[in-house]
PDB file of C-alpha atoms in Angstrom:
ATOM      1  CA  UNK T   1      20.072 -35.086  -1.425  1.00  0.00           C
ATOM      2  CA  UNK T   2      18.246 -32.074   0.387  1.00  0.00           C
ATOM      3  CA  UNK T   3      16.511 -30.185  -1.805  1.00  0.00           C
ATOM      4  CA  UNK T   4      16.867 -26.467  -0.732  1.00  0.00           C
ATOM      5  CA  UNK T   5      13.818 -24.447  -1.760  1.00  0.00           C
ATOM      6  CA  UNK T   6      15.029 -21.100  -0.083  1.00  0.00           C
ATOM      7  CA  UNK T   7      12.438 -18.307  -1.291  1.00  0.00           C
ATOM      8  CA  UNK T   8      10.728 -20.191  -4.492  1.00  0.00           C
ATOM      9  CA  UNK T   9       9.101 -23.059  -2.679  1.00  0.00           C
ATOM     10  CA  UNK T  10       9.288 -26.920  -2.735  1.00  0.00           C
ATOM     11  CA  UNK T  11       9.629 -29.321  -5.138  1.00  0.00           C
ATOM     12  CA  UNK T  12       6.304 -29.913  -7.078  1.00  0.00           C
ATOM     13  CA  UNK T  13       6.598 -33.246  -6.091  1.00  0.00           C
ATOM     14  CA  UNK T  14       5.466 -32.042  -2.624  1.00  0.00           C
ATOM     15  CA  UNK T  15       2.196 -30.426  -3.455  1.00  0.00           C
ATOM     16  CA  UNK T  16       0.610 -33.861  -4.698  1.00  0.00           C
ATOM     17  CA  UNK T  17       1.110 -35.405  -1.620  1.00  0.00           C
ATOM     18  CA  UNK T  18      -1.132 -34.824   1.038  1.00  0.00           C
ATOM     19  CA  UNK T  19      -0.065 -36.637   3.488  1.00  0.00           C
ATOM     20  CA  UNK T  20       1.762 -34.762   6.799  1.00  0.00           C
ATOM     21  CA  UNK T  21       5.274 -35.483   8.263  1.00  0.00           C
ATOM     22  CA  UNK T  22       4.757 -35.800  12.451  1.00  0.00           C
ATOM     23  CA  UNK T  23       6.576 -32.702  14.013  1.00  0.00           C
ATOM     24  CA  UNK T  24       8.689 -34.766  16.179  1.00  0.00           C
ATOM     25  CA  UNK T  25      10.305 -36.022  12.575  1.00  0.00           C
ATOM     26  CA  UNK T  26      11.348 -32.540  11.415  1.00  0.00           C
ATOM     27  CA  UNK T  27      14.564 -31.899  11.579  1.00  0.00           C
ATOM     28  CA  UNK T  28      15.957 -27.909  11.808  1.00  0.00           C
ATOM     29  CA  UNK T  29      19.189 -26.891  10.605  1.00  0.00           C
ATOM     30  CA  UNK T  30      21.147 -23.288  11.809  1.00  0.00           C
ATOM     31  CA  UNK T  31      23.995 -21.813  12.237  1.00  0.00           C
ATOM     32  CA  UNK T  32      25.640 -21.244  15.236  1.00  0.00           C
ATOM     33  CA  UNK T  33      28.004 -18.789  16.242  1.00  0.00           C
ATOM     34  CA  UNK T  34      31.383 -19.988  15.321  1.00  0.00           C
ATOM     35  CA  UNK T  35      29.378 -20.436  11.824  1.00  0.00           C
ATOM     36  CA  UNK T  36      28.621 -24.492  12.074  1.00  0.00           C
ATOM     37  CA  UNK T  37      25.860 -25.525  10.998  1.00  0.00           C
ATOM     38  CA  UNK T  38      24.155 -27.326  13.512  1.00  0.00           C
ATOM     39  CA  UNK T  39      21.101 -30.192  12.792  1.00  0.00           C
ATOM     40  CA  UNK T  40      18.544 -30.918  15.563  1.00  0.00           C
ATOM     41  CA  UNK T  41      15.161 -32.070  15.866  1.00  0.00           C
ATOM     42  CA  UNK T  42      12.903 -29.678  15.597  1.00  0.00           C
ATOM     43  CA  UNK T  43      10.740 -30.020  18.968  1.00  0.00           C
ATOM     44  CA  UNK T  44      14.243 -29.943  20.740  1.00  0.00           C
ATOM     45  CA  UNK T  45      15.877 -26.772  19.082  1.00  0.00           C
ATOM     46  CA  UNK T  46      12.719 -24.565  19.142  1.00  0.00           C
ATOM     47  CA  UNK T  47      12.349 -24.914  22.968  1.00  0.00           C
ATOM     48  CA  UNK T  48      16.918 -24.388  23.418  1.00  0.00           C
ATOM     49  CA  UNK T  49      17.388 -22.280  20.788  1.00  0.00           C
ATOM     50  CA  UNK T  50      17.628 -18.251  20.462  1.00  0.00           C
ATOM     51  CA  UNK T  51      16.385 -17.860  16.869  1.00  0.00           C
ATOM     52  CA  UNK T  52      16.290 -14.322  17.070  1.00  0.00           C
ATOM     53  CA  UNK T  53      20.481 -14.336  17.424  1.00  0.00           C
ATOM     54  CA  UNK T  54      20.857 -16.238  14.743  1.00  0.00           C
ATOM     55  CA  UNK T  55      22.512 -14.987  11.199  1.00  0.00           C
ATOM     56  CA  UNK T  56      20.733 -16.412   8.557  1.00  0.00           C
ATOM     57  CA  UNK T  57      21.129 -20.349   7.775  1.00  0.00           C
ATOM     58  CA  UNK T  58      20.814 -19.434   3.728  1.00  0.00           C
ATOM     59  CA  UNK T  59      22.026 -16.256   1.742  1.00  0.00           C
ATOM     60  CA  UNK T  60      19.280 -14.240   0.293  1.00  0.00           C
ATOM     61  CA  UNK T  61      19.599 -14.454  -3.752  1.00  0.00           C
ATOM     62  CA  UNK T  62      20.744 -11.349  -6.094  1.00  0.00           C
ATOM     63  CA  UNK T  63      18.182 -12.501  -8.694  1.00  0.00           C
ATOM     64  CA  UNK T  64      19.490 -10.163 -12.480  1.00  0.00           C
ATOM     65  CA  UNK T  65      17.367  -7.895 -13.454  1.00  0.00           C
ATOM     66  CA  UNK T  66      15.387  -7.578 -10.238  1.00  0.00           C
ATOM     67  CA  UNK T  67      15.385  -3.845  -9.459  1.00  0.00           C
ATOM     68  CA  UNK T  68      15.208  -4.649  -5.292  1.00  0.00           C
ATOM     69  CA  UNK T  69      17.848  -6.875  -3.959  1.00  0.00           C
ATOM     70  CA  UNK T  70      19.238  -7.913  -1.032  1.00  0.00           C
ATOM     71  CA  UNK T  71      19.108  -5.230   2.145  1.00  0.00           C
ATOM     72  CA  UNK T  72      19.666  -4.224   5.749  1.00  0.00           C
ATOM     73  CA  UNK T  73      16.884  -2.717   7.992  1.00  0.00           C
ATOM     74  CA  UNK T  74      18.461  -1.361  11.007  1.00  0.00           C
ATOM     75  CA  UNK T  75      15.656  -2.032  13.775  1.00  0.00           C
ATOM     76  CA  UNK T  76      14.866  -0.218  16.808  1.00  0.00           C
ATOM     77  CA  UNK T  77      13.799  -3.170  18.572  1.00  0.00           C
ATOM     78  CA  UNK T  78      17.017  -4.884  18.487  1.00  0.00           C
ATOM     79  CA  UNK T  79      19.250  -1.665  18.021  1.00  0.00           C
ATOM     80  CA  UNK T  80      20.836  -3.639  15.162  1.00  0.00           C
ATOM     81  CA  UNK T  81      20.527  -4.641  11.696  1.00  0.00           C
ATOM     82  CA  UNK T  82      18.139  -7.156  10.118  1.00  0.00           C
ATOM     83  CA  UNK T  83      18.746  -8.675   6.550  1.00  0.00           C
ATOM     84  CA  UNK T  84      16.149  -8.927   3.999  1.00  0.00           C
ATOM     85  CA  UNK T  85      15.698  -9.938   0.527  1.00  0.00           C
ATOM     86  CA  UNK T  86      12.394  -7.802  -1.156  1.00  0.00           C
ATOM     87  CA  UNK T  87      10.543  -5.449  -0.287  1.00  0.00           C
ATOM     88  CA  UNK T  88       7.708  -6.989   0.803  1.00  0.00           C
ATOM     89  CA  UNK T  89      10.107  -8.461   3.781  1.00  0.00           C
ATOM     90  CA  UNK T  90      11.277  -5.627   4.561  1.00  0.00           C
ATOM     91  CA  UNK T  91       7.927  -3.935   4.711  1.00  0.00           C
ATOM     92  CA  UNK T  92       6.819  -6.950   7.272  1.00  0.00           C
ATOM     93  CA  UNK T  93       9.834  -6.031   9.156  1.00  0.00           C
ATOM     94  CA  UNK T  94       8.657  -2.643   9.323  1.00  0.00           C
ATOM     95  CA  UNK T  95       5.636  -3.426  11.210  1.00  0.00           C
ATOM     96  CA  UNK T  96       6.892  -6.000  13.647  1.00  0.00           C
ATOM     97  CA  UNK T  97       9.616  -3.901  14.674  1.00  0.00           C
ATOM     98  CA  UNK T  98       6.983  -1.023  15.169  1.00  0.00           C
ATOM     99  CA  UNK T  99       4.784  -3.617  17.687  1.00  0.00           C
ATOM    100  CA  UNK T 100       6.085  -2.995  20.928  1.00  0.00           C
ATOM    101  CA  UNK T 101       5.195  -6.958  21.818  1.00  0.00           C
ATOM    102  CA  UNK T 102       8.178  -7.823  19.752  1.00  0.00           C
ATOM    103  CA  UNK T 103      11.742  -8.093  21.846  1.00  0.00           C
ATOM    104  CA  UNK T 104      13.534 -10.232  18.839  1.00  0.00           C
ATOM    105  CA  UNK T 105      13.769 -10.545  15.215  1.00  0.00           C
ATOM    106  CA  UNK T 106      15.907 -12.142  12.931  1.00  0.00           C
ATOM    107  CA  UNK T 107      15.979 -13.273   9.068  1.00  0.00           C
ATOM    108  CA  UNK T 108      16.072 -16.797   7.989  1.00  0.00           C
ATOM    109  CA  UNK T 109      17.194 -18.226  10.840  1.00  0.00           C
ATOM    110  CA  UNK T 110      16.429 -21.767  10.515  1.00  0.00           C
ATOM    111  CA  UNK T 111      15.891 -24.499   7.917  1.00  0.00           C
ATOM    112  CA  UNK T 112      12.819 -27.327   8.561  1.00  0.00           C
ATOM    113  CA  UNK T 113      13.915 -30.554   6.831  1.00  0.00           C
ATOM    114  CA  UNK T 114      11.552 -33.577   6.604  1.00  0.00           C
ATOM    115  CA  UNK T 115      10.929 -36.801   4.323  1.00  0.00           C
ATOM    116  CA  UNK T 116       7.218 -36.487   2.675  1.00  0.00           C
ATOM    117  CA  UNK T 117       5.549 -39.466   3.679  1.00  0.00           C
ATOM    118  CA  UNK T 118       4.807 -41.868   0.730  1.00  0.00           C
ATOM    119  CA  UNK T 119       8.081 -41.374  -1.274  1.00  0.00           C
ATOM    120  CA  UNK T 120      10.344 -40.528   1.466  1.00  0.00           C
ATOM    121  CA  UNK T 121      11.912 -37.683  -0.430  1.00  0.00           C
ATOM    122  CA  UNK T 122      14.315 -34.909   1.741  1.00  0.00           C
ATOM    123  CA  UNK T 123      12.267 -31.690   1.682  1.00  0.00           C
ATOM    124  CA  UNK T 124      13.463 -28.150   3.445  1.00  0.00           C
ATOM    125  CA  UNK T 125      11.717 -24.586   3.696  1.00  0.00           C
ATOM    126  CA  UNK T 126      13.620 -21.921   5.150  1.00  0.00           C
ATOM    127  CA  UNK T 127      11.118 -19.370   6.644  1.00  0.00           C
ATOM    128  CA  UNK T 128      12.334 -15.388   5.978  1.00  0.00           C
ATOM    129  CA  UNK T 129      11.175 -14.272   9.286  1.00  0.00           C
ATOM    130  CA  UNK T 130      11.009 -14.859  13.538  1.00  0.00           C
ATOM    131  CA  UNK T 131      10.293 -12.420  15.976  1.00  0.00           C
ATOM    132  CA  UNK T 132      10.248 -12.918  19.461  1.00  0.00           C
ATOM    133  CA  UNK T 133       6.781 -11.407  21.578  1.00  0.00           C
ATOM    134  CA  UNK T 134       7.366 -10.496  25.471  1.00  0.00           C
ATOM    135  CA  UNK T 135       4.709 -13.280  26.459  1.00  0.00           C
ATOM    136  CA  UNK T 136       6.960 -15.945  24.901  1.00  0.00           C
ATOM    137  CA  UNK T 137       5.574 -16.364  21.781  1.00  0.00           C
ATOM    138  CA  UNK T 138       7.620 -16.503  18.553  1.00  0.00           C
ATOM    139  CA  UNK T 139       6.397 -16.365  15.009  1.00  0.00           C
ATOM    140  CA  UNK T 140       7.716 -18.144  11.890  1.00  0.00           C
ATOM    141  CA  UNK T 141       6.814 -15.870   8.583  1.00  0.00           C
ATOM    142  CA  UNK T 142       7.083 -15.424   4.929  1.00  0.00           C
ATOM    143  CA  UNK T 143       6.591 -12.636   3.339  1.00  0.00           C
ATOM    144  CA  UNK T 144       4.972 -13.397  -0.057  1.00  0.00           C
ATOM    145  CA  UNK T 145       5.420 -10.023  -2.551  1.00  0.00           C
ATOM    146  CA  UNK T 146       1.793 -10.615  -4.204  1.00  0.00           C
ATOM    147  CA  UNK T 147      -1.920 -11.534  -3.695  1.00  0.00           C
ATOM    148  CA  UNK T 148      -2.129 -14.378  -5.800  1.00  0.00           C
ATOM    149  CA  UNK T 149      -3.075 -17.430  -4.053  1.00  0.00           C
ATOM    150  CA  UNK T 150      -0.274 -20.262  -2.504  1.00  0.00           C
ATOM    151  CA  UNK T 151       0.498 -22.231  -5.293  1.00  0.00           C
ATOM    152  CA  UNK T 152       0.891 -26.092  -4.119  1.00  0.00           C
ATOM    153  CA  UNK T 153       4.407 -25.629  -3.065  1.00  0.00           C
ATOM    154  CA  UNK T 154       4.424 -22.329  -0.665  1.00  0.00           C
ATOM    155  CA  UNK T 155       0.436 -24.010   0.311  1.00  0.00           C
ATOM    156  CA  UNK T 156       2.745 -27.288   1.100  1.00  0.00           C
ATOM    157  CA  UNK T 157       5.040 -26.059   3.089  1.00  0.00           C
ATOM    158  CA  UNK T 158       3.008 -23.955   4.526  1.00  0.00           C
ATOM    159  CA  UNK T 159       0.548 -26.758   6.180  1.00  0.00           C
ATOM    160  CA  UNK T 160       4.114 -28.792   7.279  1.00  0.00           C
ATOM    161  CA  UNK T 161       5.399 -25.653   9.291  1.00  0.00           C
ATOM    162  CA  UNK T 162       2.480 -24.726  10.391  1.00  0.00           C
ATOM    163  CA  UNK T 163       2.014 -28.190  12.494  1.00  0.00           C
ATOM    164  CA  UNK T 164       5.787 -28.375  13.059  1.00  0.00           C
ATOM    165  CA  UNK T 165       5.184 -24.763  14.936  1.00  0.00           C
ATOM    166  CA  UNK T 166       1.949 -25.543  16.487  1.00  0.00           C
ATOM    167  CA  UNK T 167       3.369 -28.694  18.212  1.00  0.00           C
ATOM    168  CA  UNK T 168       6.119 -26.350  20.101  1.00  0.00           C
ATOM    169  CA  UNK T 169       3.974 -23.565  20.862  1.00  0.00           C
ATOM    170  CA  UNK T 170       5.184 -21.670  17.956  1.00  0.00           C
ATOM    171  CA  UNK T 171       2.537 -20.051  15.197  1.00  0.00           C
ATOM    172  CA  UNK T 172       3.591 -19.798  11.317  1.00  0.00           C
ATOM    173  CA  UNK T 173       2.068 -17.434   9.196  1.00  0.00           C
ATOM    174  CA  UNK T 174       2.543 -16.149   5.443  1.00  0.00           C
ATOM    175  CA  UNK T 175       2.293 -12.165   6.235  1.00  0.00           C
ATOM    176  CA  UNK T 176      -0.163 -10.489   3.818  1.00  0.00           C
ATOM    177  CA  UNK T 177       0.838  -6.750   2.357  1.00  0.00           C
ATOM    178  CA  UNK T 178      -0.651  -4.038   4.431  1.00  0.00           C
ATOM    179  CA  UNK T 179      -2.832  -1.406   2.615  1.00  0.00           C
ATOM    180  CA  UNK T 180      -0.816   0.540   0.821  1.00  0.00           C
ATOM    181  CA  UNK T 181      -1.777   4.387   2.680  1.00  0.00           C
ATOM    182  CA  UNK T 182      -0.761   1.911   6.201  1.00  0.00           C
ATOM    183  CA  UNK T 183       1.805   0.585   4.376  1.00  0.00           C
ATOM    184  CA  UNK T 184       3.327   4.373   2.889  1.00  0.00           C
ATOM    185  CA  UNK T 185       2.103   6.180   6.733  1.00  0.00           C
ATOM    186  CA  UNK T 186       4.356   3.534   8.641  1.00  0.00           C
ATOM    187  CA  UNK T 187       7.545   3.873   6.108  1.00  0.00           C
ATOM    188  CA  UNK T 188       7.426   7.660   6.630  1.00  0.00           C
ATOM    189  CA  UNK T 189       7.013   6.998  10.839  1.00  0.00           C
ATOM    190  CA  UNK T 190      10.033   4.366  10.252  1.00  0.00           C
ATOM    191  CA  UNK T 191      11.970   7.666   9.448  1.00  0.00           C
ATOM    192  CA  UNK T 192      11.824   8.276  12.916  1.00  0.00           C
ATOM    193  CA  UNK T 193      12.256   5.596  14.816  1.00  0.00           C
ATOM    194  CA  UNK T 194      15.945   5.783  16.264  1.00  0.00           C
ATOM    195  CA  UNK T 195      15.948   6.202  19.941  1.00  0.00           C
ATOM    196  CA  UNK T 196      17.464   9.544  19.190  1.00  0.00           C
ATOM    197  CA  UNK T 197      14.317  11.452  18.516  1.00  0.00           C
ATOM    198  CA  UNK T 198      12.633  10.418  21.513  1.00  0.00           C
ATOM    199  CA  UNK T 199      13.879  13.423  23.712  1.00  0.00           C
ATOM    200  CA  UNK T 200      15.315  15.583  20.735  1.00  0.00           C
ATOM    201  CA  UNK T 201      15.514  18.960  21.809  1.00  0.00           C
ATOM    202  CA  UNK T 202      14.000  17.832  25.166  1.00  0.00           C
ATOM    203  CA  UNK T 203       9.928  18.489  24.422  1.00  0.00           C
ATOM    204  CA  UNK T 204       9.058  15.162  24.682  1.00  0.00           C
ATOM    205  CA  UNK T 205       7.196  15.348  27.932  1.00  0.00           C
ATOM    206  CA  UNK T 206       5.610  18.836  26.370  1.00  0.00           C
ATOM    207  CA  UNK T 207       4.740  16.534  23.354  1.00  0.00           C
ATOM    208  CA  UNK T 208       3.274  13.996  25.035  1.00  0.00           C
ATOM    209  CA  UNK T 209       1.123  16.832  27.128  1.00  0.00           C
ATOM    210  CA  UNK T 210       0.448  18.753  23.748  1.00  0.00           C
ATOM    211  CA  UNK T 211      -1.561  15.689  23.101  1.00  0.00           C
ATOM    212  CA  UNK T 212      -2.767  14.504  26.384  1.00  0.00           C
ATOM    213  CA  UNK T 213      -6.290  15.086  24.733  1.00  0.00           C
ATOM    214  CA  UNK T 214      -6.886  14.143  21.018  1.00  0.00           C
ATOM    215  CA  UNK T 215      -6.351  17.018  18.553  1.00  0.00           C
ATOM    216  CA  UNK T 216      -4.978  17.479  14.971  1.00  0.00           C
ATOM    217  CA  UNK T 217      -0.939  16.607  14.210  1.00  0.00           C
ATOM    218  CA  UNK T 218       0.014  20.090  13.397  1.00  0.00           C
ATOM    219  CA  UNK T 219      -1.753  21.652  15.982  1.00  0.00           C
ATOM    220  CA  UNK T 220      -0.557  19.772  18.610  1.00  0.00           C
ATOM    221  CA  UNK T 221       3.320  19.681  17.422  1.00  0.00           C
ATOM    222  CA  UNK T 222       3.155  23.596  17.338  1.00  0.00           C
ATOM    223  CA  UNK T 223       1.653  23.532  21.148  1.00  0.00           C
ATOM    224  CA  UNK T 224       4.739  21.901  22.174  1.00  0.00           C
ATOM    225  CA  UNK T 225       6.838  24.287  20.779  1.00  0.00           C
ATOM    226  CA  UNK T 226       8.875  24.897  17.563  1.00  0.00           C
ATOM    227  CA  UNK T 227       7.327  22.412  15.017  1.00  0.00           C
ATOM    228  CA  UNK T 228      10.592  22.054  13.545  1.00  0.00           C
ATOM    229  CA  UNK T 229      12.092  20.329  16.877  1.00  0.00           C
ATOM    230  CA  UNK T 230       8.551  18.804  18.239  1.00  0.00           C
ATOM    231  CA  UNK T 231       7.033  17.041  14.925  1.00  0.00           C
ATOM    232  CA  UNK T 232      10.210  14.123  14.837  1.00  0.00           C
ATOM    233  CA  UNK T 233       9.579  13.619  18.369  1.00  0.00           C
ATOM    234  CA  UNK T 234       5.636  13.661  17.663  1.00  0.00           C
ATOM    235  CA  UNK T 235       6.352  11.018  14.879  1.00  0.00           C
ATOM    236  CA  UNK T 236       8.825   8.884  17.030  1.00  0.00           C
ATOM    237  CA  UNK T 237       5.690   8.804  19.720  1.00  0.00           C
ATOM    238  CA  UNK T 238       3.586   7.886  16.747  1.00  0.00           C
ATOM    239  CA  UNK T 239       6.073   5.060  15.781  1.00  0.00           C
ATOM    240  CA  UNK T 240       6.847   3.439  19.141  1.00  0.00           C
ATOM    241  CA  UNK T 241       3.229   3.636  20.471  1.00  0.00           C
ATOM    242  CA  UNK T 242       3.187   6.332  22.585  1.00  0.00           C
ATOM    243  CA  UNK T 243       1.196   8.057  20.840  1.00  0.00           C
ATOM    244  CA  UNK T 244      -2.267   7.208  17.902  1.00  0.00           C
ATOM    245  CA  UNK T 245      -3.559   8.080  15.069  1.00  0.00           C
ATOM    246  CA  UNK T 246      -5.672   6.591  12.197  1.00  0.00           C
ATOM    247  CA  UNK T 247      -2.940   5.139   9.900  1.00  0.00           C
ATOM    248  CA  UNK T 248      -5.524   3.749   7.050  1.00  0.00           C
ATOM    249  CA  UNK T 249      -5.742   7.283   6.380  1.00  0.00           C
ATOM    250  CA  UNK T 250      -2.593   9.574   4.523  1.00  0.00           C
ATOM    251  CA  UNK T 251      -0.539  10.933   7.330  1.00  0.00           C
ATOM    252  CA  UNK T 252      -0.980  14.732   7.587  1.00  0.00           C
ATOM    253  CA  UNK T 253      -1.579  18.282   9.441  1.00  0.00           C
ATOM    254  CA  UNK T 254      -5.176  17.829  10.377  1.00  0.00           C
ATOM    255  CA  UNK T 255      -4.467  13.624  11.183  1.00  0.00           C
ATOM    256  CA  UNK T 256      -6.218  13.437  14.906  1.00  0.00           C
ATOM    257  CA  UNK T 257      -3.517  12.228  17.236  1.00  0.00           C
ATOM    258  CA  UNK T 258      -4.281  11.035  20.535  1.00  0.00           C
ATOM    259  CA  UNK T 259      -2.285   9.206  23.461  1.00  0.00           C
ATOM    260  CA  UNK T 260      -2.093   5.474  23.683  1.00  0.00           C
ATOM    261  CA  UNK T 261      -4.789   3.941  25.640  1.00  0.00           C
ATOM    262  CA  UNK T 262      -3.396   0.523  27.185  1.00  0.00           C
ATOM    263  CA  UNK T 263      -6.469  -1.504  26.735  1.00  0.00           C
ATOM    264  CA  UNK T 264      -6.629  -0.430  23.377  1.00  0.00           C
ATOM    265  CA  UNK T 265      -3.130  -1.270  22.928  1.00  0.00           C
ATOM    266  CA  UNK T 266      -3.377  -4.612  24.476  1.00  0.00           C
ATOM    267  CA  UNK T 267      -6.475  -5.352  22.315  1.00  0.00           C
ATOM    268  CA  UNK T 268      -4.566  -3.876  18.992  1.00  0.00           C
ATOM    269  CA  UNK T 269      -1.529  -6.419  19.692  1.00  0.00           C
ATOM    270  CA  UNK T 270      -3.815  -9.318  20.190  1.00  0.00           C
ATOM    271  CA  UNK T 271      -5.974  -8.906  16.943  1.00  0.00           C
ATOM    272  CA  UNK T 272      -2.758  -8.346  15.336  1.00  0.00           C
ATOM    273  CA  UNK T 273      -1.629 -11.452  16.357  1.00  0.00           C
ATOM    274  CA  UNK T 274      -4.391 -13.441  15.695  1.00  0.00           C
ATOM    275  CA  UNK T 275      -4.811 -11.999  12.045  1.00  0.00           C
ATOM    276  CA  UNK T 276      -1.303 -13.079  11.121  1.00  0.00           C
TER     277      UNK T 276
END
C-alpha cells in the first residue's frame, strides 16, 4: 500500500527510524502528458525528465474551514500559471519567479517513493515546489506556513530527499518565510510584473536613465516623466532586476533606487541559493 503523505508529512512510523534508503532505490512517480502516471527510478527520471512541464502528480486539498485554499499564480517567468495550495507557497513562488536565475517552475511535480529500511514499509513525499536555474540547477522545495521546528515526519522526509537530490545534482530545501516588510515590498512589486509594463508608455529607457545614479523612488519616477506612466515601469524594473532598492525596508517615495550592478547581482543569486 503507498502511503501518500501529500502536504501533512509521513507516517510517524518514519520518524523513529533512522536509518536512510540509497538514492538509487527511490522510486519517482509523475504524470505525463496524456495524464499517465509514469514510475521511474529516481536517478533516471531526474536527469530525462522536464519537471518544470509537469502538472502536478497530486491535487492540492480544499481543507473546511481554511480561509486560503487552493490558487493560481500567473508567473512571469514562465508566462503561465502556477498552482498552489497556501499562502506561504505562493509567497515562495513569488520570490523565485522574481530571481532572474530561474527559467522553470512548476507545483508538485513529482512523487519520491521508497521502503524505510528496517520494516520495509512504502513511504512517498510529494515536494510543492521545482524551479529550474539557467546554470542547470533545479531545486526541490516545501513551503512550510510556520516557524515551528520539523516535526519527525517533514524532518524525515526531509533528510530522504535531500540525499535522493544530492545524488543527481539536485538540492532540496524547506523554504523559510521571508520578513514580513520583504515579504509585503515584493507582493506590491508582483503587481507589476507582466511584461506589459516594461515599455508602458515608452519611458523605460528614460526610467532606467532617471536612475542611472542612485536617488529616491519618487524623485526619480517624476524625472522620467509623468509619475503616473513612469512609477509601474519603475516598479516592473524593481521586480525583474533591472533596477535596486533596499526591500527589508517599507517600499516608498524617499526608498533609494539604484541600477543593478551585475556583480552584485551575481553575488545576490548565489547567497540566495546557498541560504535555501
Amino acid at each position: 500500500m503507498i502511503i501518500d503523505s501529500d502536504q501533512d508529512g509521513l507516517p510517524a512510523v518514519a520518524g523513529r527510524d533512522c536509518r536512510m534508503p540509497e538514492p538509487g532505490a527511490v522510486e519517482a512517480e509523475f504524470t505525463e502528458g496524456d495524464g499517465i502516471l509514469v514510475q521511474r527510478r529516481w536517478v533516471e527520471a531526474a536527469v530525462a525528465v522536464r519537471f518544470e512541464r509537469l502538472k502536478p502528480v497530486a491535487a492540492f486539498p480544499v481543507v473546511p474551514g481554511r480561509r486560503w485554499g487552493p490558487g493560481w499564480w500567473w508567473s512571469a517567468t514562465t508566462s503561465g500559471h502556477v498552482m498552489h495550495g497556501s499562502q506561504a507557497m505562493c509567497m515562495q513562488l513569488m520570490l523565485l519567479d522574481r530571481d532572474p536565475q530561474v527559467v522553470g517552475l512548476s507545483a508538485r511535480p513529482v512523487r519520491l517513493i521508497w521502503r524505510a529500511p528496517g520494516h520495509g514499509r512504502v513511504l512517498t513525499w510529494v515536494p510543492q515546489v521545482f524551479a529550474r536555474y539557467a546554470d542547470g540547477r533545479a531545486l526541490l522545495a516545501d513551503c512550510p506556513a510556520g516557524t515551528e521546528p520539523d516535526g519527525d515526519r517533514a524532518a524525515r522526509a526531509a533528510a530522504v530527499l535531500g540525499a535522493a537530490c544530492a545524488a543527481v545534482g539536485f538540492t532540496y530545501r524547506r523554504l523559510p518565510a521571508p520578513d514580513a516588510v520583504v515579504a509585503a515590498n515584493v507582493r506590491w512589486l508582483a503587481g507589476y510584473r507582466h511584461p506589459r509594463y516594461r515599455d508602458a508608455g515608452g519611458v523605460e529607457q528614460a526610467v532606467l536613465r532617471a536612475f542611472a545614479a542612485p536617488r529616491p523612488l519618487m524623485a526619480g519616477a517624476a524625472a522620467a516623466g509623468e509619475v503616473l506612466t513612469t512609477l509601474p515601469v519603475t516598479y516592473h524594473a524593481l521586480w525583474s532586476g533591472r533596477l535596486t532598492a533596499d526591500l527589508t525596508r517599507p517600499l516608498g517615495e524617499h526608498t533609494l533606487v539604484r541600477p543593478q550592478d551585475p556583480q552584485d547581482a551575481a553575488a545576490g543569486n548565489e547567497r540566495e541559493w546557498h541560504g535555501r
